[in-house]
Amino acid sequence: MRHPARTHRLLAATTGIVALGLLVAGCTPTGSNEPIGEPQDGGTLTYASGDAEPSCLDPHVGGNFPQALVSAQYLESLVSRDDAGQIIPWLAESWTPSGDALTWDFTLRDDVTFTDGTVFDAAAVQANIAHLQDPTTLSSTGYLALGKVASVEAVSPTVVRFTLSEPDSALLESLSQPWLAMESPTALERSQDENCASPVGTGPFIVESWVKQNAITLVRNDDYTSPPADAAHDGPAYLDEVIWRFIPDSASRYAALQSGEVDVIDNAQPDTIVQAEQSDSIDHLDSPRPGAANRIELNSGQAPFDDVRVREAFIRTANVDDAVSSLFQGTATRSYSALSSVEATAVSNAAVFDYDPAAAAELLDDAGWNETDADGYRVKDGVRLSVEFPVSTNQSIPAEQSVFEQIQATAKETGFEVKLAPLDLSSWYAALASNDYDAVSAPYTKVGPDVLRILYHSDSIVPAPSGYFANLAQVSDPEIDALLTTAARTTDADERRDLYTDAQNRILEGFYLLPLYDQQNHYLLRGDVVGLRTLPTVAVPTLYDAWLNR
Amino acid sequence: MIGRVAARLGGAVFVLWAVASITFFAVRLIPGDPAQAVLGGPGSQASPEALAMVRNEYGFDQPVLVQYLAQLGRLATGDLGRSYALNQDVGPLVLSQLGGTLLLAVLALALAWLLALALAAWSTRGGTVAARVGSGLETVAAALPHFWLATSLIVVFSIWLGVFPPVSTGGATGLVLPVLTLAIPLAGFLGQIMRESLLLALESPFVLSARSRGESERGVLWTHALRHASLPAISLSGWAFGSLISGAVVVETIFARPGLGRTLLNAVTLRDVPMVIGVVMIVAVVYILMTLLTDAATRLADPRLRLS
C-alpha cells in the first residue's frame, strides 16, 4: 500500500538529491524534477492494462480483477478502507449493528445522484443487492460475499437495513469491494448487454464509449460529490478524459509508456520495474493486493503430503529466499504469512519456514522415505517421492514460474521429484477439480482476513458443482474450523483479531502452505502524472485525485 | 465449366465442414470447464447456481456429440452462434475484426513481394558476392521468429529512434512495425524461391533467344525471366496468406492491435468454442478465396495455362 505522506517526503528527498547532482554536473533540472505546484485541471490520461479486457464493464456480472480496475473509475461502494485497514465512510455515512449483530442500519449520504440523474437512496441499495443476488445476473464474487445477507429493506430514503442469517464480521469488508459497487437502479433495468456496455454509477468518471479490443473512453463527471473519506480533494476530478487501453504484451506495454504514448501501465514485471527505477521520467507504485499472500499450498488430503513430516521436509528443502531475490530482482519481499502484508491481522512467522536441507533429510528418513532410486529420488515401498505441481500460466507470471523451477531444483537435492506442469487456465482448473495435484499456487484477492475461512475451513474442501474448491491445501482440522467460524461471527475487533491470530499460527505450524510473497501489483507511471494512488480496498488505482503536470 | 465450378464449391463446403469439426473437437475435448470461462475466468469463484444456469443455457450438460450436431446445425443456417466469453453474436464480432487483419495481411504480402523481387533481382545480377549476401539475407530473414522481430523493431524504432509507435491503434504510422514484422520473414521465403527459379530461367533457351533478338538485359530480366520465375512464388502466396493470418496472432498481441488473431487467442484460452469456430471459418473462407485468386493470377502470368 502506498502512503502518500511518506511518498511525498521520499519524492522531495529524491528531487533534492537529483537537483544537487545536476547542479554539480552543470545542468538545469527539467521535466519531472520541477517542483510540483497546485493541481491543474484538464487533459487526457491514457491507461494501459495488461489484464484481459473484461467482457462486461458491470462488475456485478462475474466479478474479476480486470473489472475492478476499470470500474473503480466510475462506480463507488457503500464503504471503503483506509491505509491502516479501518473501514471508512463512502456512499454510506455511518452504520450501526444491532446487539445480536443480525441487523445493520446504514445511513446514506443524501446529496448523491447517479450520472443518469437517478437519486442514490435506500431503494437504490436494495435494488443493487437484489441484482447481485439474482442468479440470472451470474455474479460470482459479489454473490459469495453476500452469502449471509438474508434481506435488505429501506427504512427511510436515507436509511437501509441489512438483515443477516448469521453474524458476519466481514460484512463491511465485503461491501467495500468494487464487485459490490452501487449502480443506478434505472440503468440496471436495461438488458444485461446494455448494462455491460455502459454501467451507470456515482463515480468521478462516466463510461462514454467502449470499442472492443481497442479502448474504453471515460469522461469526467462534472457533478461529482462523493469522494471516499480518504481522498485528497473534493469536487470533480482534475482529468477531462481517461482512455483505458489493453496492451497484453509486457514489453510493448512498457515501450508504450517509455515513448509517452500511454501515461500509466499495470502488471509491470520485475525486469521492467528495475529498468523503470533507473529512469528519471518514470515512477513506480508498488501496491500489494489484499487477502491471501501468494503461496504454494501442499495437498494434505493425499500421499505424500498427508504426512506432516513430508510437508515440513518439503518446506525445509525449498530455498525460496534465494529464488525470490534473484528472480524478482529485489521487486518482491519474501512473505512468511498466509495473509497479504496489507492485512492488519496478518501473522508472519519466519522461523517456521527456515531453509534446512539436513533437517529435511532427517524428516524424510523418519517418515519412511529412506531409500533412494537410481535417479537420486527418495522411495518408499517402491513408490517414488513425487509432487505433482500444476502451474497456471495465466496466473503465475514468468518470474514466478522460474521460482517454482528453483524450488524444483533445490527439492531434488533432498530427493523430491517435483513435476511442474504448465497449464492454461481451464486445464489447470480441471487438474484441481480431479484432485490431480500435490502442490499448487492459486491467488485469492479479498478484503480482510475472512479469506482464511474460504481457504482453510474444511467446508471449502467440498467441491462446488464445477468441481472447484478453494481449500486447496485440503486442511481439515476441527480446531482451525472452530476458530475460523467463531471469528467470522465475532464483531468485537480485538476478539476477532485474537481468533485469526490463533487460526493462522495453527495453519502455519501445520506446514500446509509455503508463503512466497504478497500478490504482486506494480504500476508504472510517467513522472508528470501526479496524485495517482490505489484504493486500499483491493489495490486498484483511482484516477480521481490524479492530474497532469504538463 | 459448370462441372468445374460445382467441384470447386463442393470442395469448399467440405473444407468448411472439416475445419468446423476438427476445431470443435480440438477445443471441446481439452479438459476444462467452459462454464468457468463464461463466468469470468481467473480470480472469480463462480457460485454453484450460476454455473448450473450457464451449463443449462449453453447446453454444456448435453453429451458432446449432441453439442456438436447442434453447432453444425447452426452453422448450416449461417448462424455462427453466440460467444461464451463476450456474450455477443459471433458473426458481427468476427466481421468487425476482419478488416484490420486483412489490411495487415495484404500490406505485408505486398511488401514481402517487393522486398523479395528486389533482393532476387539484385542478387542474381550482382555477381558472386551479391549472390552470397542475398542468399544469406534470405535465410536469416526466413528464420526470424515474429515475436523476436516485433520486439526488436519496437526497441529500435520506438524506443531508440522514436519514429514509429509501439502500439498500433489505427493510423498509418501504427501499421509500419506490424507490417514489417510479418513481411520480413515472408520476403525471405519468397526471395529464396524466386532467386532459384530466376537463376533457372536466366539459363533457359527462351532467355538466350530473347538476348539474340537484341533484348536489353533489363528487358530480359523484367519481361521474360521474372515472369517465369514468379510462378512458384505466386502459387505459394495462397499458403503465405494463411501463414500471415497465423502470424497475426503474435503480431496483434504484441502491438495491441485489434484483429482476428488477438480475438482467436483470447477465444482459445477461454475455451470459447463458437468464437474459435467463427474465426477459423472466416479464415478458411478467406483462404479458399485466396487460393482461387492465386490460381487466376497464375493463369494471367503463364499464357500456357490459358490455352488448355
Short mmCIF file of N, CA and C in Angstrom, two decimals, chain A residues 221-311:
data_model
loop_
_atom_site.label_atom_id
_atom_site.label_comp_id
_atom_site.label_asym_id
_atom_site.label_seq_id
_atom_site.Cartn_x
_atom_site.Cartn_y
_atom_site.Cartn_z
N ASN A 221 -17.10 13.34 -14.65
CA ASN A 221 -18.43 13.61 -14.12
C ASN A 221 -18.37 14.98 -13.44
N ASP A 222 -18.90 16.02 -14.11
CA ASP A 222 -18.75 17.38 -13.59
C ASP A 222 -19.58 17.63 -12.34
N ASP A 223 -20.57 16.77 -12.07
CA ASP A 223 -21.43 16.97 -10.90
C ASP A 223 -21.02 16.09 -9.72
N TYR A 224 -19.79 15.58 -9.75
CA TYR A 224 -19.36 14.61 -8.76
C TYR A 224 -19.28 15.21 -7.35
N THR A 225 -19.84 14.47 -6.38
CA THR A 225 -19.87 15.00 -5.00
C THR A 225 -19.41 13.99 -3.95
N SER A 226 -19.06 12.75 -4.33
CA SER A 226 -18.97 11.72 -3.29
C SER A 226 -17.62 11.00 -3.17
N PRO A 227 -16.51 11.74 -3.02
CA PRO A 227 -15.23 11.04 -2.83
C PRO A 227 -15.21 10.27 -1.51
N PRO A 228 -14.44 9.17 -1.41
CA PRO A 228 -14.32 8.46 -0.14
C PRO A 228 -13.62 9.35 0.89
N ALA A 229 -13.77 8.99 2.17
CA ALA A 229 -13.27 9.85 3.25
C ALA A 229 -11.77 10.09 3.19
N ASP A 230 -11.00 9.21 2.50
CA ASP A 230 -9.54 9.39 2.48
C ASP A 230 -9.03 10.02 1.18
N ALA A 231 -9.92 10.60 0.37
CA ALA A 231 -9.46 11.23 -0.89
C ALA A 231 -8.73 12.53 -0.57
N ALA A 232 -7.90 12.99 -1.55
CA ALA A 232 -7.07 14.17 -1.30
C ALA A 232 -7.80 15.47 -1.59
N HIS A 233 -8.90 15.44 -2.35
CA HIS A 233 -9.63 16.69 -2.64
C HIS A 233 -11.12 16.43 -2.75
N ASP A 234 -11.91 17.52 -2.89
CA ASP A 234 -13.36 17.44 -3.07
C ASP A 234 -13.71 17.83 -4.50
N GLY A 235 -14.97 17.66 -4.84
CA GLY A 235 -15.45 18.14 -6.14
C GLY A 235 -15.04 17.22 -7.27
N PRO A 236 -15.25 17.69 -8.53
CA PRO A 236 -14.98 16.83 -9.68
C PRO A 236 -13.49 16.46 -9.80
N ALA A 237 -13.21 15.42 -10.61
CA ALA A 237 -11.84 15.01 -10.86
C ALA A 237 -11.11 16.09 -11.65
N TYR A 238 -9.76 16.01 -11.70
CA TYR A 238 -8.98 17.01 -12.45
C TYR A 238 -8.95 16.68 -13.94
N LEU A 239 -8.86 15.38 -14.26
CA LEU A 239 -8.71 14.98 -15.66
C LEU A 239 -10.02 15.15 -16.43
N ASP A 240 -9.92 15.62 -17.70
CA ASP A 240 -11.11 15.72 -18.55
C ASP A 240 -11.55 14.34 -19.00
N GLU A 241 -10.56 13.49 -19.29
CA GLU A 241 -10.87 12.27 -20.01
C GLU A 241 -9.83 11.21 -19.68
N VAL A 242 -10.26 9.96 -19.68
CA VAL A 242 -9.35 8.84 -19.47
C VAL A 242 -9.57 7.85 -20.62
N ILE A 243 -8.46 7.47 -21.28
CA ILE A 243 -8.54 6.43 -22.31
C ILE A 243 -7.97 5.16 -21.68
N TRP A 244 -8.78 4.12 -21.64
CA TRP A 244 -8.41 2.88 -20.96
C TRP A 244 -8.11 1.82 -22.02
N ARG A 245 -6.83 1.47 -22.17
CA ARG A 245 -6.46 0.57 -23.26
C ARG A 245 -6.01 -0.78 -22.72
N PHE A 246 -5.87 -1.76 -23.63
CA PHE A 246 -5.41 -3.09 -23.25
C PHE A 246 -4.21 -3.47 -24.10
N ILE A 247 -3.05 -3.60 -23.47
CA ILE A 247 -1.84 -4.00 -24.18
C ILE A 247 -1.31 -5.25 -23.49
N PRO A 248 -1.64 -6.44 -24.02
CA PRO A 248 -1.34 -7.67 -23.29
C PRO A 248 0.15 -7.97 -23.15
N ASP A 249 0.97 -7.54 -24.12
CA ASP A 249 2.38 -7.91 -24.07
C ASP A 249 3.16 -6.95 -23.16
N SER A 250 3.90 -7.54 -22.19
CA SER A 250 4.57 -6.74 -21.17
C SER A 250 5.59 -5.77 -21.77
N ALA A 251 6.39 -6.24 -22.73
CA ALA A 251 7.43 -5.39 -23.32
C ALA A 251 6.82 -4.25 -24.13
N SER A 252 5.74 -4.53 -24.89
CA SER A 252 5.09 -3.46 -25.66
C SER A 252 4.47 -2.43 -24.73
N ARG A 253 3.90 -2.93 -23.61
CA ARG A 253 3.25 -2.03 -22.67
C ARG A 253 4.28 -1.04 -22.12
N TYR A 254 5.45 -1.57 -21.76
CA TYR A 254 6.48 -0.70 -21.20
C TYR A 254 7.03 0.24 -22.28
N ALA A 255 7.17 -0.27 -23.51
CA ALA A 255 7.64 0.58 -24.62
C ALA A 255 6.67 1.73 -24.85
N ALA A 256 5.36 1.43 -24.76
CA ALA A 256 4.35 2.48 -24.96
C ALA A 256 4.46 3.53 -23.86
N LEU A 257 4.80 3.10 -22.65
CA LEU A 257 4.97 4.05 -21.54
C LEU A 257 6.22 4.90 -21.77
N GLN A 258 7.31 4.25 -22.18
CA GLN A 258 8.56 4.97 -22.42
C GLN A 258 8.41 6.01 -23.51
N SER A 259 7.65 5.64 -24.57
CA SER A 259 7.53 6.58 -25.69
C SER A 259 6.49 7.65 -25.41
N GLY A 260 5.82 7.58 -24.25
CA GLY A 260 4.84 8.59 -23.89
C GLY A 260 3.48 8.38 -24.50
N GLU A 261 3.31 7.27 -25.21
CA GLU A 261 2.01 7.00 -25.81
C GLU A 261 0.95 6.72 -24.76
N VAL A 262 1.36 6.10 -23.64
CA VAL A 262 0.46 5.91 -22.52
C VAL A 262 1.10 6.51 -21.27
N ASP A 263 0.28 6.81 -20.26
CA ASP A 263 0.77 7.50 -19.07
C ASP A 263 0.93 6.59 -17.86
N VAL A 264 0.13 5.52 -17.80
CA VAL A 264 0.16 4.61 -16.66
C VAL A 264 0.04 3.19 -17.21
N ILE A 265 0.83 2.25 -16.66
CA ILE A 265 0.63 0.84 -17.00
C ILE A 265 0.50 0.02 -15.72
N ASP A 266 -0.21 -1.10 -15.81
CA ASP A 266 -0.27 -2.01 -14.67
C ASP A 266 0.45 -3.31 -15.02
N ASN A 267 0.43 -4.27 -14.12
CA ASN A 267 1.10 -5.55 -14.34
C ASN A 267 2.55 -5.39 -14.79
N ALA A 268 3.28 -4.45 -14.17
CA ALA A 268 4.69 -4.28 -14.52
C ALA A 268 5.47 -5.48 -14.00
N GLN A 269 6.30 -6.06 -14.85
CA GLN A 269 7.07 -7.25 -14.49
C GLN A 269 8.42 -6.84 -13.89
N PRO A 270 9.06 -7.75 -13.12
CA PRO A 270 10.30 -7.39 -12.44
C PRO A 270 11.34 -6.72 -13.34
N ASP A 271 11.55 -7.24 -14.56
CA ASP A 271 12.60 -6.64 -15.40
C ASP A 271 12.28 -5.20 -15.78
N THR A 272 10.99 -4.91 -16.06
CA THR A 272 10.65 -3.53 -16.42
C THR A 272 10.68 -2.62 -15.20
N ILE A 273 10.34 -3.15 -14.02
CA ILE A 273 10.38 -2.31 -12.82
C ILE A 273 11.82 -1.87 -12.56
N VAL A 274 12.77 -2.82 -12.71
CA VAL A 274 14.18 -2.48 -12.49
C VAL A 274 14.62 -1.42 -13.50
N GLN A 275 14.22 -1.57 -14.77
CA GLN A 275 14.56 -0.56 -15.78
C GLN A 275 13.95 0.78 -15.42
N ALA A 276 12.67 0.74 -15.00
CA ALA A 276 11.95 1.99 -14.71
C ALA A 276 12.59 2.73 -13.55
N GLU A 277 13.11 1.96 -12.57
CA GLU A 277 13.68 2.63 -11.41
C GLU A 277 14.96 3.37 -11.76
N GLN A 278 15.58 3.01 -12.89
CA GLN A 278 16.77 3.74 -13.32
C GLN A 278 16.40 4.94 -14.18
N SER A 279 15.10 5.08 -14.47
CA SER A 279 14.68 6.17 -15.35
C SER A 279 14.15 7.34 -14.52
N ASP A 280 14.52 8.56 -14.91
CA ASP A 280 14.05 9.74 -14.19
C ASP A 280 12.60 10.06 -14.52
N SER A 281 12.15 9.65 -15.69
CA SER A 281 10.84 10.11 -16.15
C SER A 281 9.72 9.14 -15.81
N ILE A 282 10.04 8.02 -15.12
CA ILE A 282 9.00 7.04 -14.80
C ILE A 282 9.01 6.73 -13.30
N ASP A 283 7.84 6.75 -12.70
CA ASP A 283 7.70 6.44 -11.28
C ASP A 283 7.08 5.06 -11.10
N HIS A 284 7.34 4.48 -9.93
CA HIS A 284 6.89 3.13 -9.64
C HIS A 284 5.96 3.16 -8.43
N LEU A 285 4.84 2.48 -8.54
CA LEU A 285 3.89 2.41 -7.43
C LEU A 285 3.66 0.93 -7.12
N ASP A 286 4.11 0.51 -5.94
CA ASP A 286 4.02 -0.90 -5.54
C ASP A 286 2.86 -1.03 -4.55
N SER A 287 1.84 -1.77 -4.90
CA SER A 287 0.64 -1.83 -4.08
C SER A 287 0.12 -3.26 -4.00
N PRO A 288 0.68 -4.06 -3.06
CA PRO A 288 0.27 -5.47 -2.97
C PRO A 288 -1.24 -5.61 -2.79
N ARG A 289 -1.80 -6.68 -3.35
CA ARG A 289 -3.24 -6.89 -3.20
C ARG A 289 -3.55 -7.47 -1.83
N PRO A 290 -4.78 -7.22 -1.34
CA PRO A 290 -5.16 -7.74 -0.03
C PRO A 290 -5.54 -9.21 -0.13
N GLY A 291 -6.00 -9.77 0.99
CA GLY A 291 -6.42 -11.17 1.01
C GLY A 291 -5.23 -12.06 1.28
N ALA A 292 -5.10 -13.14 0.50
CA ALA A 292 -4.05 -14.11 0.74
C ALA A 292 -2.74 -13.66 0.10
N ALA A 293 -1.61 -14.08 0.71
CA ALA A 293 -0.32 -13.91 0.06
C ALA A 293 -0.23 -14.96 -1.05
N ASN A 294 0.69 -14.74 -2.00
CA ASN A 294 0.95 -15.81 -2.97
C ASN A 294 1.71 -16.91 -2.24
N ARG A 295 1.24 -18.14 -2.39
CA ARG A 295 1.81 -19.22 -1.60
C ARG A 295 1.64 -20.53 -2.34
N ILE A 296 2.45 -21.52 -1.97
CA ILE A 296 2.27 -22.85 -2.52
C ILE A 296 1.50 -23.65 -1.48
N GLU A 297 0.33 -24.17 -1.87
CA GLU A 297 -0.48 -24.99 -0.96
C GLU A 297 -0.05 -26.44 -1.13
N LEU A 298 0.15 -27.15 -0.01
CA LEU A 298 0.51 -28.56 -0.06
C LEU A 298 -0.75 -29.38 0.22
N ASN A 299 -1.11 -30.26 -0.69
CA ASN A 299 -2.36 -31.02 -0.59
C ASN A 299 -2.26 -32.08 0.51
N SER A 300 -2.79 -31.73 1.70
CA SER A 300 -2.68 -32.63 2.85
C SER A 300 -3.72 -33.75 2.80
N GLY A 301 -4.53 -33.76 1.73
CA GLY A 301 -5.59 -34.75 1.63
C GLY A 301 -5.15 -36.08 1.06
N GLN A 302 -3.92 -36.15 0.53
CA GLN A 302 -3.46 -37.41 -0.05
C GLN A 302 -1.94 -37.53 0.06
N ALA A 303 -1.42 -38.77 -0.14
CA ALA A 303 0.02 -39.00 -0.06
C ALA A 303 0.71 -38.24 -1.19
N PRO A 304 1.92 -37.76 -0.98
CA PRO A 304 2.74 -37.91 0.23
C PRO A 304 2.52 -36.83 1.28
N PHE A 305 1.75 -35.75 0.95
CA PHE A 305 1.66 -34.64 1.90
C PHE A 305 0.60 -34.84 2.98
N ASP A 306 0.00 -36.03 3.06
CA ASP A 306 -0.89 -36.28 4.20
C ASP A 306 -0.06 -36.51 5.46
N ASP A 307 1.26 -36.66 5.31
CA ASP A 307 2.17 -36.84 6.44
C ASP A 307 2.83 -35.49 6.73
N VAL A 308 2.60 -34.98 7.94
CA VAL A 308 3.10 -33.64 8.28
C VAL A 308 4.62 -33.58 8.17
N ARG A 309 5.31 -34.72 8.39
CA ARG A 309 6.77 -34.71 8.31
C ARG A 309 7.22 -34.47 6.86
N VAL A 310 6.47 -35.02 5.91
CA VAL A 310 6.83 -34.83 4.50
C VAL A 310 6.56 -33.38 4.09
N ARG A 311 5.44 -32.81 4.62
CA ARG A 311 5.17 -31.40 4.33
C ARG A 311 6.30 -30.52 4.88
#
